[in-house]
Amino acid sequence: MNEELYIIANWKMNPQTLDEALALANRVKEGVANTQGSKVVLCPPFPFISYILPSEHVEMGAQNCFWEGKGAFTGEISPRMLKELGCTYVILGHSERAKYLGETQEMVRKKTKAALEAGLRVVLCVGENEETPADAENLIVVYEPEWAISSEGGDAADSKLVAARIAKMRETLKTTPILYGGSTNSKNIQTFLQAGAQGALVGSASLDAEEFISLVKNAVS
Ligand code: PGA
């Protein structure tokens, strides 16, 4: 099994200006520059991606992509375009996309296939009652119950529940890293790692540079 830790920042539709996005990214890059033992990935909104270059310690990702490679798909972005901009990761299947945009599991499956074929690492969100996917090279799975997401007014899942869910997913996934997502912060990150998560998908705590840097440091300590 891959023992590396993954700390993946999901900025969602934040911040609102390029200046703020650059300041956040630059501070994070500086703050984690001497921290070994985890892969740190920033996933900003699409328009900011091309302004933020990956660094030695911070890789770049996107929050979505389309399943077709090119063509008449107004508003969509192909996996190849993301690679062109320096992305190595893409988050797929986030519950907010199902909730607000009607994204279905079938769409997520098609997107996952296309992104993996394009050579991106897919950070696939799996909710409480969703099926665990099969192992695949370059796949990372996140156990992320919708009710635990901070913007839903949720509280982080109990670490015993996370341990049980990860153990259940491990019956299917032998080699794929399994992360946890939902109200993680610098104070609770260790409890999820101790529960067997190999990292976290971090939402609101990734928008505060100092908090996110502390989260990364506490994860590897
Ligand atoms: P949160 O978001 O850390 O703010 O709960 C996590 C996510 O939605 O990916």
mmCIF file of N, CA and C in Angstrom, residues 3-4 6 19 38 41 69 73 76 78 81 83 86 92 101 105 123-124 142 157 169 177-178 194 198 220:
data_model
loop_
_atom_site.group_PDB
_atom_site.id
_atom_site.type_symbol
_atom_site.label_atom_id
_atom_site.label_comp_id
_atom_site.label_asym_id
_atom_site.label_seq_id
_atom_site.Cartn_x
_atom_site.Cartn_y
_atom_site.Cartn_z
ATOM 1 N N GLU A 3 2.059 4.514 1.320
ATOM 2 C CA GLU A 3 1.958 5.078 2.670
ATOM 3 C C GLU A 3 2.075 6.601 2.695
ATOM 4 N N GLU A 4 2.178 7.207 1.546
ATOM 5 C CA GLU A 4 2.306 8.665 1.477
ATOM 6 C C GLU A 4 1.023 9.355 1.979
ATOM 7 N N TYR A 6 -1.595 12.565 1.744
ATOM 8 C CA TYR A 6 -2.040 13.559 0.767
ATOM 9 C C TYR A 6 -2.877 14.611 1.489
ATOM 10 N N ASP A 19 -5.447 38.488 -6.790
ATOM 11 C CA ASP A 19 -4.450 38.889 -5.786
ATOM 12 C C ASP A 19 -4.536 38.007 -4.538
ATOM 13 N N SER A 38 4.451 14.655 3.154
ATOM 14 C CA SER A 38 3.093 14.668 2.608
ATOM 15 C C SER A 38 3.103 15.333 1.245
ATOM 16 N N VAL A 41 -1.465 19.518 -2.292
ATOM 17 C CA VAL A 41 -2.043 19.843 -3.602
ATOM 18 C C VAL A 41 -3.030 20.991 -3.433
ATOM 19 N N GLY A 69 -12.670 14.725 -24.767
ATOM 20 C CA GLY A 69 -11.352 15.319 -24.965
ATOM 21 C C GLY A 69 -11.380 16.683 -25.629
ATOM 22 N N PHE A 73 -18.640 21.571 -26.428
ATOM 23 C CA PHE A 73 -19.151 21.354 -25.068
ATOM 24 C C PHE A 73 -18.964 22.663 -24.306
ATOM 25 N N GLU A 76 -17.162 23.693 -20.813
ATOM 26 C CA GLU A 76 -16.450 22.572 -20.195
ATOM 27 C C GLU A 76 -14.936 22.664 -20.418
ATOM 28 N N SER A 78 -11.320 20.207 -20.641
ATOM 29 C CA SER A 78 -10.874 18.819 -20.804
ATOM 30 C C SER A 78 -9.712 18.498 -19.853
ATOM 31 N N MET A 81 -6.431 19.955 -21.073
ATOM 32 C CA MET A 81 -6.235 21.386 -20.805
ATOM 33 C C MET A 81 -5.669 21.601 -19.403
ATOM 34 N N LYS A 83 -3.831 19.505 -17.745
ATOM 35 C CA LYS A 83 -2.423 19.097 -17.752
ATOM 36 C C LYS A 83 -1.543 20.190 -18.354
ATOM 37 N N GLY A 86 -0.420 22.663 -15.927
ATOM 38 C CA GLY A 86 0.434 22.219 -14.818
ATOM 39 C C GLY A 86 -0.297 21.438 -13.739
ATOM 40 N N LEU A 92 -12.942 14.891 -8.387
ATOM 41 C CA LEU A 92 -14.180 14.541 -9.103
ATOM 42 C C LEU A 92 -15.203 13.967 -8.124
ATOM 43 N N LEU A 101 -25.686 20.963 -9.197
ATOM 44 C CA LEU A 101 -25.618 20.884 -10.661
ATOM 45 C C LEU A 101 -26.197 19.593 -11.216
ATOM 46 N N GLN A 105 -23.769 9.899 -10.787
ATOM 47 C CA GLN A 105 -22.676 8.942 -10.617
ATOM 48 C C GLN A 105 -22.137 8.485 -11.978
ATOM 49 N N VAL A 123 -8.869 12.522 -7.584
ATOM 50 C CA VAL A 123 -9.254 12.545 -6.175
ATOM 51 C C VAL A 123 -10.773 12.382 -6.164
ATOM 52 N N LEU A 124 -11.210 11.149 -5.976
ATOM 53 C CA LEU A 124 -12.624 10.820 -6.154
ATOM 54 C C LEU A 124 -13.355 10.830 -4.810
ATOM 55 N N VAL A 142 -11.643 9.568 -1.530
ATOM 56 C CA VAL A 142 -11.895 10.325 -0.296
ATOM 57 C C VAL A 142 -13.228 9.888 0.285
ATOM 58 N N ALA A 157 -16.791 14.058 11.031
ATOM 59 C CA ALA A 157 -17.259 12.723 11.413
ATOM 60 C C ALA A 157 -16.481 12.236 12.629
ATOM 61 N N MET A 169 -14.080 0.111 3.188
ATOM 62 C CA MET A 169 -13.602 0.415 1.833
ATOM 63 C C MET A 169 -12.362 -0.408 1.491
ATOM 64 N N PRO A 177 -4.977 4.843 -2.218
ATOM 65 C CA PRO A 177 -5.015 5.616 -0.967
ATOM 66 C C PRO A 177 -6.449 6.042 -0.644
ATOM 67 N N ILE A 178 -6.813 6.001 0.648
ATOM 68 C CA ILE A 178 -8.134 6.462 1.085
ATOM 69 C C ILE A 178 -7.932 7.637 2.048
ATOM 70 N N GLN A 194 -4.988 8.779 12.405
ATOM 71 C CA GLN A 194 -4.932 7.613 13.299
ATOM 72 C C GLN A 194 -6.064 6.635 13.018
ATOM 73 N N GLN A 198 -5.282 8.301 4.828
ATOM 74 C CA GLN A 198 -3.930 8.614 4.341
ATOM 75 C C GLN A 198 -3.839 10.069 3.927
ATOM 76 N N VAL A 220 2.037 15.621 9.504
ATOM 77 C CA VAL A 220 3.285 14.857 9.353
ATOM 78 C C VAL A 220 4.067 14.717 10.654
#
